[in-house]
């Protein structure tokens, strides 16, 4: 997914409006709309960092769609875990919520 698609996904996932993102970042709503729906493909580094921080995700995730995980942590994961993380990061909001609910249910059964 593109930067704009990843930001739109996070906005939907977090139930946040562009106006709220604007307030959190100090980036005008008009500029954010251009990033998300206009011809500007990606913001500069400074604005990308502001957007990522406001959304609580990494710039790498927004630009590349990769999960926000430290390289050392990623390397220590089993191949099975890496596959799960990569597949989860590709899901839409509804399907992530479904997986989250299933996992919570399974974990609570084990307790």
PDB file of N, CA and C in Angstrom:
ATOM      1  N   UNK A   1       0.841  -1.186   0.000  1.00  0.00           N
ATOM      2  CA  UNK A   1       0.000   0.000   0.000  1.00  0.00           C
ATOM      3  C   UNK A   1       0.886   1.248   0.000  1.00  0.00           C
ATOM      4  N   UNK A   2       0.337   2.322  -0.478  1.00  0.00           N
ATOM      5  CA  UNK A   2       1.063   3.587  -0.553  1.00  0.00           C
ATOM      6  C   UNK A   2       0.990   4.326   0.786  1.00  0.00           C
ATOM      7  N   UNK A   3       1.785   5.394   0.904  1.00  0.00           N
ATOM      8  CA  UNK A   3       1.761   6.234   2.096  1.00  0.00           C
ATOM      9  C   UNK A   3       0.334   6.692   2.384  1.00  0.00           C
ATOM     10  N   UNK A   4      -0.333   7.235   1.362  1.00  0.00           N
ATOM     11  CA  UNK A   4      -1.699   7.743   1.535  1.00  0.00           C
ATOM     12  C   UNK A   4      -2.644   6.640   1.996  1.00  0.00           C
ATOM     13  N   UNK A   5      -2.538   5.458   1.391  1.00  0.00           N
ATOM     14  CA  UNK A   5      -3.408   4.340   1.784  1.00  0.00           C
ATOM     15  C   UNK A   5      -3.143   3.919   3.221  1.00  0.00           C
ATOM     16  N   UNK A   6      -1.876   3.876   3.620  1.00  0.00           N
ATOM     17  CA  UNK A   6      -1.539   3.491   4.988  1.00  0.00           C
ATOM     18  C   UNK A   6      -2.042   4.521   5.998  1.00  0.00           C
ATOM     19  N   UNK A   7      -1.917   5.795   5.685  1.00  0.00           N
ATOM     20  CA  UNK A   7      -2.424   6.837   6.587  1.00  0.00           C
ATOM     21  C   UNK A   7      -3.947   6.764   6.659  1.00  0.00           C
ATOM     22  N   UNK A   8      -4.606   6.617   5.513  1.00  0.00           N
ATOM     23  CA  UNK A   8      -6.073   6.496   5.518  1.00  0.00           C
ATOM     24  C   UNK A   8      -6.511   5.271   6.320  1.00  0.00           C
ATOM     25  N   UNK A   9      -5.785   4.172   6.171  1.00  0.00           N
ATOM     26  CA  UNK A   9      -6.102   2.970   6.943  1.00  0.00           C
ATOM     27  C   UNK A   9      -5.997   3.254   8.441  1.00  0.00           C
ATOM     28  N   UNK A  10      -4.908   3.890   8.856  1.00  0.00           N
ATOM     29  CA  UNK A  10      -4.720   4.194  10.277  1.00  0.00           C
ATOM     30  C   UNK A  10      -5.774   5.153  10.792  1.00  0.00           C
ATOM     31  N   UNK A  11      -6.124   6.140   9.984  1.00  0.00           N
ATOM     32  CA  UNK A  11      -7.185   7.061  10.393  1.00  0.00           C
ATOM     33  C   UNK A  11      -8.482   6.294  10.628  1.00  0.00           C
ATOM     34  N   UNK A  12      -8.825   5.412   9.716  1.00  0.00           N
ATOM     35  CA  UNK A  12     -10.037   4.604   9.879  1.00  0.00           C
ATOM     36  C   UNK A  12      -9.912   3.666  11.070  1.00  0.00           C
ATOM     37  N   UNK A  13      -8.769   3.005  11.194  1.00  0.00           N
ATOM     38  CA  UNK A  13      -8.540   2.044  12.273  1.00  0.00           C
ATOM     39  C   UNK A  13      -8.651   2.720  13.631  1.00  0.00           C
ATOM     40  N   UNK A  14      -8.148   3.944  13.720  1.00  0.00           N
ATOM     41  CA  UNK A  14      -8.164   4.674  14.983  1.00  0.00           C
ATOM     42  C   UNK A  14      -9.398   5.567  15.130  1.00  0.00           C
ATOM     43  N   UNK A  15     -10.289   5.502  14.148  1.00  0.00           N
ATOM     44  CA  UNK A  15     -11.502   6.315  14.146  1.00  0.00           C
ATOM     45  C   UNK A  15     -11.159   7.794  14.348  1.00  0.00           C
ATOM     46  N   UNK A  16     -10.183   8.251  13.562  1.00  0.00           N
ATOM     47  CA  UNK A  16      -9.700   9.630  13.650  1.00  0.00           C
ATOM     48  C   UNK A  16     -10.025  10.361  12.349  1.00  0.00           C
ATOM     49  N   UNK A  17     -10.427  11.604  12.469  1.00  0.00           N
ATOM     50  CA  UNK A  17     -10.707  12.441  11.311  1.00  0.00           C
ATOM     51  C   UNK A  17      -9.428  13.175  10.885  1.00  0.00           C
ATOM     52  N   UNK A  18      -9.375  13.600   9.641  1.00  0.00           N
ATOM     53  CA  UNK A  18      -8.230  14.351   9.133  1.00  0.00           C
ATOM     54  C   UNK A  18      -8.036  15.629   9.947  1.00  0.00           C
ATOM     55  N   UNK A  19      -9.122  16.253  10.360  1.00  0.00           N
ATOM     56  CA  UNK A  19      -9.041  17.476  11.171  1.00  0.00           C
ATOM     57  C   UNK A  19      -8.298  17.211  12.487  1.00  0.00           C
ATOM     58  N   UNK A  20      -8.582  16.087  13.120  1.00  0.00           N
ATOM     59  CA  UNK A  20      -7.890  15.744  14.361  1.00  0.00           C
ATOM     60  C   UNK A  20      -6.404  15.494  14.092  1.00  0.00           C
ATOM     61  N   UNK A  21      -6.089  14.833  12.989  1.00  0.00           N
ATOM     62  CA  UNK A  21      -4.690  14.625  12.623  1.00  0.00           C
ATOM     63  C   UNK A  21      -4.013  15.971  12.393  1.00  0.00           C
ATOM     64  N   UNK A  22      -4.712  16.878  11.757  1.00  0.00           N
ATOM     65  CA  UNK A  22      -4.190  18.224  11.533  1.00  0.00           C
ATOM     66  C   UNK A  22      -3.885  18.911  12.864  1.00  0.00           C
ATOM     67  N   UNK A  23      -4.820  18.817  13.803  1.00  0.00           N
ATOM     68  CA  UNK A  23      -4.618  19.433  15.120  1.00  0.00           C
ATOM     69  C   UNK A  23      -3.416  18.824  15.843  1.00  0.00           C
ATOM     70  N   UNK A  24      -3.257  17.519  15.720  1.00  0.00           N
ATOM     71  CA  UNK A  24      -2.156  16.828  16.413  1.00  0.00           C
ATOM     72  C   UNK A  24      -0.791  17.100  15.789  1.00  0.00           C
ATOM     73  N   UNK A  25      -0.776  17.333  14.485  1.00  0.00           N
ATOM     74  CA  UNK A  25       0.501  17.485  13.784  1.00  0.00           C
ATOM     75  C   UNK A  25       0.895  18.930  13.528  1.00  0.00           C
ATOM     76  N   UNK A  26      -0.086  19.815  13.495  1.00  0.00           N
ATOM     77  CA  UNK A  26       0.189  21.192  13.104  1.00  0.00           C
ATOM     78  C   UNK A  26       0.279  21.356  11.594  1.00  0.00           C
ATOM     79  N   UNK A  27      -0.058  20.299  10.858  1.00  0.00           N
ATOM     80  CA  UNK A  27      -0.079  20.342   9.395  1.00  0.00           C
ATOM     81  C   UNK A  27      -1.503  20.710   8.989  1.00  0.00           C
ATOM     82  N   UNK A  28      -1.640  21.656   8.077  1.00  0.00           N
ATOM     83  CA  UNK A  28      -2.983  22.102   7.703  1.00  0.00           C
ATOM     84  C   UNK A  28      -3.800  20.942   7.125  1.00  0.00           C
ATOM     85  N   UNK A  29      -5.113  21.023   7.336  1.00  0.00           N
ATOM     86  CA  UNK A  29      -6.009  20.000   6.800  1.00  0.00           C
ATOM     87  C   UNK A  29      -5.902  19.961   5.281  1.00  0.00           C
ATOM     88  N   UNK A  30      -5.765  21.112   4.656  1.00  0.00           N
ATOM     89  CA  UNK A  30      -5.642  21.180   3.199  1.00  0.00           C
ATOM     90  C   UNK A  30      -4.416  20.394   2.722  1.00  0.00           C
ATOM     91  N   UNK A  31      -3.293  20.571   3.418  1.00  0.00           N
ATOM     92  CA  UNK A  31      -2.070  19.847   3.047  1.00  0.00           C
ATOM     93  C   UNK A  31      -2.259  18.349   3.256  1.00  0.00           C
ATOM     94  N   UNK A  32      -2.851  17.965   4.399  1.00  0.00           N
ATOM     95  CA  UNK A  32      -3.094  16.543   4.653  1.00  0.00           C
ATOM     96  C   UNK A  32      -4.014  15.952   3.591  1.00  0.00           C
ATOM     97  N   UNK A  33      -5.052  16.693   3.198  1.00  0.00           N
ATOM     98  CA  UNK A  33      -5.947  16.217   2.145  1.00  0.00           C
ATOM     99  C   UNK A  33      -5.184  15.982   0.841  1.00  0.00           C
ATOM    100  N   UNK A  34      -4.215  16.846   0.546  1.00  0.00           N
ATOM    101  CA  UNK A  34      -3.409  16.663  -0.665  1.00  0.00           C
ATOM    102  C   UNK A  34      -2.583  15.381  -0.570  1.00  0.00           C
ATOM    103  N   UNK A  35      -2.011  15.114   0.615  1.00  0.00           N
ATOM    104  CA  UNK A  35      -1.250  13.866   0.811  1.00  0.00           C
ATOM    105  C   UNK A  35      -2.162  12.651   0.648  1.00  0.00           C
ATOM    106  N   UNK A  36      -3.370  12.753   1.182  1.00  0.00           N
ATOM    107  CA  UNK A  36      -4.256  11.604   1.232  1.00  0.00           C
ATOM    108  C   UNK A  36      -5.082  11.392  -0.028  1.00  0.00           C
ATOM    109  N   UNK A  37      -5.446  12.488  -0.699  1.00  0.00           N
ATOM    110  CA  UNK A  37      -6.377  12.365  -1.817  1.00  0.00           C
ATOM    111  C   UNK A  37      -5.958  13.134  -3.068  1.00  0.00           C
ATOM    112  N   UNK A  38      -4.894  13.904  -2.967  1.00  0.00           N
ATOM    113  CA  UNK A  38      -4.496  14.754  -4.085  1.00  0.00           C
ATOM    114  C   UNK A  38      -3.360  14.179  -4.898  1.00  0.00           C
ATOM    115  N   UNK A  39      -2.665  15.073  -5.537  1.00  0.00           N
ATOM    116  CA  UNK A  39      -1.590  14.664  -6.432  1.00  0.00           C
ATOM    117  C   UNK A  39      -0.234  14.542  -5.734  1.00  0.00           C
ATOM    118  N   UNK A  40      -0.111  15.113  -4.535  1.00  0.00           N
ATOM    119  CA  UNK A  40       1.144  14.996  -3.798  1.00  0.00           C
ATOM    120  C   UNK A  40       1.261  13.567  -3.291  1.00  0.00           C
ATOM    121  N   UNK A  41       2.301  12.872  -3.705  1.00  0.00           N
ATOM    122  CA  UNK A  41       2.432  11.461  -3.366  1.00  0.00           C
ATOM    123  C   UNK A  41       2.807  11.264  -1.904  1.00  0.00           C
ATOM    124  N   UNK A  42       3.875  11.909  -1.442  1.00  0.00           N
ATOM    125  CA  UNK A  42       4.331  11.738  -0.072  1.00  0.00           C
ATOM    126  C   UNK A  42       4.801  13.071   0.479  1.00  0.00           C
ATOM    127  N   UNK A  43       4.660  13.238   1.793  1.00  0.00           N
ATOM    128  CA  UNK A  43       5.156  14.466   2.408  1.00  0.00           C
ATOM    129  C   UNK A  43       6.669  14.406   2.554  1.00  0.00           C
ATOM    130  N   UNK A  44       7.259  15.534   2.919  1.00  0.00           N
ATOM    131  CA  UNK A  44       8.670  15.547   3.256  1.00  0.00           C
ATOM    132  C   UNK A  44       8.890  14.790   4.556  1.00  0.00           C
ATOM    133  N   UNK A  45      10.138  14.574   4.888  1.00  0.00           N
ATOM    134  CA  UNK A  45      10.494  13.797   6.069  1.00  0.00           C
ATOM    135  C   UNK A  45       9.896  14.385   7.345  1.00  0.00           C
ATOM    136  N   UNK A  46       9.994  15.693   7.505  1.00  0.00           N
ATOM    137  CA  UNK A  46       9.505  16.334   8.726  1.00  0.00           C
ATOM    138  C   UNK A  46       8.006  16.077   8.927  1.00  0.00           C
ATOM    139  N   UNK A  47       7.221  16.246   7.872  1.00  0.00           N
ATOM    140  CA  UNK A  47       5.782  16.016   7.997  1.00  0.00           C
ATOM    141  C   UNK A  47       5.452  14.537   8.129  1.00  0.00           C
ATOM    142  N   UNK A  48       6.211  13.675   7.489  1.00  0.00           N
ATOM    143  CA  UNK A  48       5.987  12.232   7.635  1.00  0.00           C
ATOM    144  C   UNK A  48       6.211  11.805   9.081  1.00  0.00           C
ATOM    145  N   UNK A  49       7.240  12.356   9.714  1.00  0.00           N
ATOM    146  CA  UNK A  49       7.514  12.039  11.121  1.00  0.00           C
ATOM    147  C   UNK A  49       6.377  12.541  12.008  1.00  0.00           C
ATOM    148  N   UNK A  50       5.901  13.755  11.756  1.00  0.00           N
ATOM    149  CA  UNK A  50       4.793  14.307  12.545  1.00  0.00           C
ATOM    150  C   UNK A  50       3.541  13.435  12.420  1.00  0.00           C
ATOM    151  N   UNK A  51       3.256  13.005  11.210  1.00  0.00           N
ATOM    152  CA  UNK A  51       2.072  12.176  10.970  1.00  0.00           C
ATOM    153  C   UNK A  51       2.222  10.830  11.678  1.00  0.00           C
ATOM    154  N   UNK A  52       3.381  10.209  11.537  1.00  0.00           N
ATOM    155  CA  UNK A  52       3.623   8.918  12.180  1.00  0.00           C
ATOM    156  C   UNK A  52       3.500   9.032  13.701  1.00  0.00           C
ATOM    157  N   UNK A  53       4.092  10.067  14.275  1.00  0.00           N
ATOM    158  CA  UNK A  53       4.015  10.259  15.724  1.00  0.00           C
ATOM    159  C   UNK A  53       2.574  10.477  16.173  1.00  0.00           C
ATOM    160  N   UNK A  54       1.825  11.259  15.439  1.00  0.00           N
ATOM    161  CA  UNK A  54       0.433  11.525  15.801  1.00  0.00           C
ATOM    162  C   UNK A  54      -0.420  10.260  15.738  1.00  0.00           C
ATOM    163  N   UNK A  55      -0.057   9.363  14.829  1.00  0.00           N
ATOM    164  CA  UNK A  55      -0.808   8.110  14.680  1.00  0.00           C
ATOM    165  C   UNK A  55      -0.253   6.991  15.558  1.00  0.00           C
ATOM    166  N   UNK A  56       0.920   7.217  16.145  1.00  0.00           N
ATOM    167  CA  UNK A  56       1.521   6.201  16.998  1.00  0.00           C
ATOM    168  C   UNK A  56       2.085   5.017  16.234  1.00  0.00           C
ATOM    169  N   UNK A  57       2.560   5.280  15.026  1.00  0.00           N
ATOM    170  CA  UNK A  57       3.162   4.235  14.198  1.00  0.00           C
ATOM    171  C   UNK A  57       4.516   4.736  13.696  1.00  0.00           C
ATOM    172  N   UNK A  58       5.263   3.874  13.055  1.00  0.00           N
ATOM    173  CA  UNK A  58       6.566   4.276  12.528  1.00  0.00           C
ATOM    174  C   UNK A  58       6.421   4.878  11.130  1.00  0.00           C
ATOM    175  N   UNK A  59       7.384   5.696  10.767  1.00  0.00           N
ATOM    176  CA  UNK A  59       7.432   6.242   9.410  1.00  0.00           C
ATOM    177  C   UNK A  59       7.609   5.095   8.421  1.00  0.00           C
ATOM    178  N   UNK A  60       8.404   4.110   8.812  1.00  0.00           N
ATOM    179  CA  UNK A  60       8.614   2.942   7.943  1.00  0.00           C
ATOM    180  C   UNK A  60       7.289   2.259   7.628  1.00  0.00           C
ATOM    181  N   UNK A  61       6.450   2.118   8.622  1.00  0.00           N
ATOM    182  CA  UNK A  61       5.141   1.497   8.390  1.00  0.00           C
ATOM    183  C   UNK A  61       4.318   2.324   7.403  1.00  0.00           C
ATOM    184  N   UNK A  62       4.299   3.636   7.596  1.00  0.00           N
ATOM    185  CA  UNK A  62       3.493   4.479   6.705  1.00  0.00           C
ATOM    186  C   UNK A  62       4.029   4.484   5.280  1.00  0.00           C
ATOM    187  N   UNK A  63       5.340   4.484   5.121  1.00  0.00           N
ATOM    188  CA  UNK A  63       5.905   4.569   3.774  1.00  0.00           C
ATOM    189  C   UNK A  63       6.028   3.212   3.089  1.00  0.00           C
ATOM    190  N   UNK A  64       6.311   2.159   3.871  1.00  0.00           N
ATOM    191  CA  UNK A  64       6.550   0.850   3.271  1.00  0.00           C
ATOM    192  C   UNK A  64       5.494  -0.188   3.616  1.00  0.00           C
ATOM    193  N   UNK A  65       4.649   0.126   4.588  1.00  0.00           N
ATOM    194  CA  UNK A  65       3.633  -0.835   5.000  1.00  0.00           C
ATOM    195  C   UNK A  65       4.176  -1.942   5.875  1.00  0.00           C
ATOM    196  N   UNK A  66       5.406  -1.774   6.378  1.00  0.00           N
ATOM    197  CA  UNK A  66       6.001  -2.800   7.228  1.00  0.00           C
ATOM    198  C   UNK A  66       5.586  -2.566   8.670  1.00  0.00           C
ATOM    199  N   UNK A  67       5.425  -3.643   9.418  1.00  0.00           N
ATOM    200  CA  UNK A  67       5.048  -3.481  10.819  1.00  0.00           C
ATOM    201  C   UNK A  67       6.122  -2.747  11.607  1.00  0.00           C
ATOM    202  N   UNK A  68       5.677  -1.989  12.608  1.00  0.00           N
ATOM    203  CA  UNK A  68       6.595  -1.236  13.462  1.00  0.00           C
ATOM    204  C   UNK A  68       7.214  -2.181  14.483  1.00  0.00           C
ATOM    205  N   UNK A  69       8.350  -2.718  14.136  1.00  0.00           N
ATOM    206  CA  UNK A  69       9.043  -3.631  15.020  1.00  0.00           C
ATOM    207  C   UNK A  69      10.532  -3.356  14.898  1.00  0.00           C
ATOM    208  N   UNK A  70      11.234  -3.409  16.010  1.00  0.00           N
ATOM    209  CA  UNK A  70      12.668  -3.134  16.004  1.00  0.00           C
ATOM    210  C   UNK A  70      13.395  -4.231  15.240  1.00  0.00           C
ATOM    211  N   UNK A  71      14.447  -3.874  14.502  1.00  0.00           N
ATOM    212  CA  UNK A  71      15.170  -4.887  13.728  1.00  0.00           C
ATOM    213  C   UNK A  71      15.659  -6.066  14.573  1.00  0.00           C
ATOM    214  N   UNK A  72      16.156  -5.795  15.776  1.00  0.00           N
ATOM    215  CA  UNK A  72      16.620  -6.887  16.624  1.00  0.00           C
ATOM    216  C   UNK A  72      15.469  -7.807  17.014  1.00  0.00           C
ATOM    217  N   UNK A  73      14.318  -7.213  17.309  1.00  0.00           N
ATOM    218  CA  UNK A  73      13.142  -8.013  17.650  1.00  0.00           C
ATOM    219  C   UNK A  73      12.689  -8.840  16.455  1.00  0.00           C
ATOM    220  N   UNK A  74      12.701  -8.216  15.293  1.00  0.00           N
ATOM    221  CA  UNK A  74      12.277  -8.914  14.074  1.00  0.00           C
ATOM    222  C   UNK A  74      13.168 -10.119  13.813  1.00  0.00           C
ATOM    223  N   UNK A  75      14.456  -9.936  13.955  1.00  0.00           N
ATOM    224  CA  UNK A  75      15.392 -11.036  13.700  1.00  0.00           C
ATOM    225  C   UNK A  75      15.202 -12.191  14.664  1.00  0.00           C
ATOM    226  N   UNK A  76      14.727 -11.907  15.881  1.00  0.00           N
ATOM    227  CA  UNK A  76      14.567 -12.977  16.866  1.00  0.00           C
ATOM    228  C   UNK A  76      13.256 -13.752  16.692  1.00  0.00           C
ATOM    229  N   UNK A  77      12.359 -13.245  15.850  1.00  0.00           N
ATOM    230  CA  UNK A  77      11.097 -13.944  15.627  1.00  0.00           C
ATOM    231  C   UNK A  77      11.298 -15.182  14.760  1.00  0.00           C
ATOM    232  N   UNK A  78      10.506 -16.207  15.016  1.00  0.00           N
ATOM    233  CA  UNK A  78      10.523 -17.393  14.166  1.00  0.00           C
ATOM    234  C   UNK A  78       9.940 -17.025  12.804  1.00  0.00           C
ATOM    235  N   UNK A  79      10.210 -17.849  11.821  1.00  0.00           N
ATOM    236  CA  UNK A  79       9.676 -17.605  10.478  1.00  0.00           C
ATOM    237  C   UNK A  79       8.152 -17.597  10.503  1.00  0.00           C
ATOM    238  N   UNK A  80       7.547 -18.471  11.321  1.00  0.00           N
ATOM    239  CA  UNK A  80       6.087 -18.510  11.432  1.00  0.00           C
ATOM    240  C   UNK A  80       5.540 -17.182  11.951  1.00  0.00           C
ATOM    241  N   UNK A  81       6.200 -16.620  12.980  1.00  0.00           N
ATOM    242  CA  UNK A  81       5.750 -15.344  13.541  1.00  0.00           C
ATOM    243  C   UNK A  81       5.895 -14.223  12.522  1.00  0.00           C
ATOM    244  N   UNK A  82       6.982 -14.212  11.768  1.00  0.00           N
ATOM    245  CA  UNK A  82       7.187 -13.187  10.751  1.00  0.00           C
ATOM    246  C   UNK A  82       6.065 -13.230   9.711  1.00  0.00           C
ATOM    247  N   UNK A  83       5.679 -14.424   9.320  1.00  0.00           N
ATOM    248  CA  UNK A  83       4.608 -14.575   8.337  1.00  0.00           C
ATOM    249  C   UNK A  83       3.293 -14.037   8.903  1.00  0.00           C
ATOM    250  N   UNK A  84       3.006 -14.363  10.160  1.00  0.00           N
ATOM    251  CA  UNK A  84       1.774 -13.889  10.795  1.00  0.00           C
ATOM    252  C   UNK A  84       1.761 -12.369  10.863  1.00  0.00           C
ATOM    253  N   UNK A  85       2.869 -11.763  11.282  1.00  0.00           N
ATOM    254  CA  UNK A  85       2.945 -10.305  11.395  1.00  0.00           C
ATOM    255  C   UNK A  85       2.770  -9.656  10.020  1.00  0.00           C
ATOM    256  N   UNK A  86       3.418 -10.198   9.027  1.00  0.00           N
ATOM    257  CA  UNK A  86       3.313  -9.626   7.681  1.00  0.00           C
ATOM    258  C   UNK A  86       1.888  -9.740   7.136  1.00  0.00           C
ATOM    259  N   UNK A  87       1.258 -10.881   7.350  1.00  0.00           N
ATOM    260  CA  UNK A  87      -0.114 -11.060   6.867  1.00  0.00           C
ATOM    261  C   UNK A  87      -1.085 -10.163   7.624  1.00  0.00           C
ATOM    262  N   UNK A  88      -0.910 -10.052   8.942  1.00  0.00           N
ATOM    263  CA  UNK A  88      -1.767  -9.198   9.759  1.00  0.00           C
ATOM    264  C   UNK A  88      -1.674  -7.744   9.301  1.00  0.00           C
ATOM    265  N   UNK A  89      -0.466  -7.301   8.977  1.00  0.00           N
ATOM    266  CA  UNK A  89      -0.278  -5.907   8.569  1.00  0.00           C
ATOM    267  C   UNK A  89      -0.974  -5.598   7.246  1.00  0.00           C
ATOM    268  N   UNK A  90      -1.332  -6.609   6.488  1.00  0.00           N
ATOM    269  CA  UNK A  90      -2.016  -6.411   5.205  1.00  0.00           C
ATOM    270  C   UNK A  90      -3.540  -6.414   5.326  1.00  0.00           C
ATOM    271  N   UNK A  91      -4.046  -6.774   6.502  1.00  0.00           N
ATOM    272  CA  UNK A  91      -5.490  -6.857   6.682  1.00  0.00           C
ATOM    273  C   UNK A  91      -6.123  -5.476   6.803  1.00  0.00           C
ATOM    274  N   UNK A  92      -7.390  -5.384   6.422  1.00  0.00           N
ATOM    275  CA  UNK A  92      -8.122  -4.135   6.629  1.00  0.00           C
ATOM    276  C   UNK A  92      -8.588  -4.061   8.084  1.00  0.00           C
ATOM    277  N   UNK A  93      -9.166  -2.940   8.446  1.00  0.00           N
ATOM    278  CA  UNK A  93      -9.582  -2.680   9.836  1.00  0.00           C
ATOM    279  C   UNK A  93     -10.523  -3.769  10.357  1.00  0.00           C
ATOM    280  N   UNK A  94     -11.519  -4.110   9.582  1.00  0.00           N
ATOM    281  CA  UNK A  94     -12.505  -5.093  10.014  1.00  0.00           C
ATOM    282  C   UNK A  94     -11.852  -6.443  10.283  1.00  0.00           C
ATOM    283  N   UNK A  95     -11.010  -6.884   9.364  1.00  0.00           N
ATOM    284  CA  UNK A  95     -10.372  -8.192   9.534  1.00  0.00           C
ATOM    285  C   UNK A  95      -9.354  -8.199  10.671  1.00  0.00           C
ATOM    286  N   UNK A  96      -8.647  -7.078  10.890  1.00  0.00           N
ATOM    287  CA  UNK A  96      -7.743  -7.003  12.046  1.00  0.00           C
ATOM    288  C   UNK A  96      -8.534  -7.126  13.340  1.00  0.00           C
ATOM    289  N   UNK A  97      -9.675  -6.449  13.399  1.00  0.00           N
ATOM    290  CA  UNK A  97     -10.520  -6.506  14.595  1.00  0.00           C
ATOM    291  C   UNK A  97     -10.996  -7.936  14.825  1.00  0.00           C
ATOM    292  N   UNK A  98     -11.362  -8.621  13.756  1.00  0.00           N
ATOM    293  CA  UNK A  98     -11.798 -10.006  13.870  1.00  0.00           C
ATOM    294  C   UNK A  98     -10.681 -10.879  14.427  1.00  0.00           C
ATOM    295  N   UNK A  99      -9.477 -10.720  13.894  1.00  0.00           N
ATOM    296  CA  UNK A  99      -8.333 -11.496  14.387  1.00  0.00           C
ATOM    297  C   UNK A  99      -8.042 -11.151  15.838  1.00  0.00           C
ATOM    298  N   UNK A 100      -8.089  -9.872  16.187  1.00  0.00           N
ATOM    299  CA  UNK A 100      -7.868  -9.462  17.578  1.00  0.00           C
ATOM    300  C   UNK A 100      -8.873 -10.134  18.507  1.00  0.00           C
ATOM    301  N   UNK A 101     -10.139 -10.147  18.109  1.00  0.00           N
ATOM    302  CA  UNK A 101     -11.185 -10.765  18.930  1.00  0.00           C
ATOM    303  C   UNK A 101     -10.947 -12.263  19.088  1.00  0.00           C
ATOM    304  N   UNK A 102     -10.570 -12.923  18.010  1.00  0.00           N
ATOM    305  CA  UNK A 102     -10.294 -14.360  18.072  1.00  0.00           C
ATOM    306  C   UNK A 102      -9.121 -14.637  19.010  1.00  0.00           C
ATOM    307  N   UNK A 103      -8.058 -13.867  18.873  1.00  0.00           N
ATOM    308  CA  UNK A 103      -6.891 -14.068  19.732  1.00  0.00           C
ATOM    309  C   UNK A 103      -7.227 -13.845  21.203  1.00  0.00           C
ATOM    310  N   UNK A 104      -7.965 -12.792  21.500  1.00  0.00           N
ATOM    311  CA  UNK A 104      -8.360 -12.536  22.890  1.00  0.00           C
ATOM    312  C   UNK A 104      -9.202 -13.678  23.441  1.00  0.00           C
ATOM    313  N   UNK A 105     -10.097 -14.200  22.627  1.00  0.00           N
ATOM    314  CA  UNK A 105     -10.932 -15.309  23.049  1.00  0.00           C
ATOM    315  C   UNK A 105     -10.086 -16.558  23.327  1.00  0.00           C
ATOM    316  N   UNK A 106      -9.160 -16.854  22.450  1.00  0.00           N
ATOM    317  CA  UNK A 106      -8.305 -18.022  22.634  1.00  0.00           C
ATOM    318  C   UNK A 106      -7.410 -17.893  23.865  1.00  0.00           C
ATOM    319  N   UNK A 107      -6.849 -16.720  24.055  1.00  0.00           N
ATOM    320  CA  UNK A 107      -5.986 -16.492  25.220  1.00  0.00           C
ATOM    321  C   UNK A 107      -6.781 -16.612  26.508  1.00  0.00           C
ATOM    322  N   UNK A 108      -7.997 -16.076  26.537  1.00  0.00           N
ATOM    323  CA  UNK A 108      -8.802 -16.136  27.764  1.00  0.00           C
ATOM    324  C   UNK A 108      -9.213 -17.568  28.083  1.00  0.00           C
ATOM    325  N   UNK A 109      -9.361 -18.414  27.076  1.00  0.00           N
ATOM    326  CA  UNK A 109      -9.697 -19.828  27.303  1.00  0.00           C
ATOM    327  C   UNK A 109      -8.547 -20.580  27.971  1.00  0.00           C
ATOM    328  N   UNK A 110      -7.336 -20.144  27.682  1.00  0.00           N
ATOM    329  CA  UNK A 110      -6.167 -20.832  28.242  1.00  0.00           C
ATOM    330  C   UNK A 110      -5.907 -20.447  29.683  1.00  0.00           C
ATOM    331  N   UNK A 111      -6.388 -19.297  30.088  1.00  0.00           N
ATOM    332  CA  UNK A 111      -6.093 -18.786  31.428  1.00  0.00           C
ATOM    333  C   UNK A 111      -6.777 -19.575  32.521  1.00  0.00           C
TER     334      UNK A 111
END
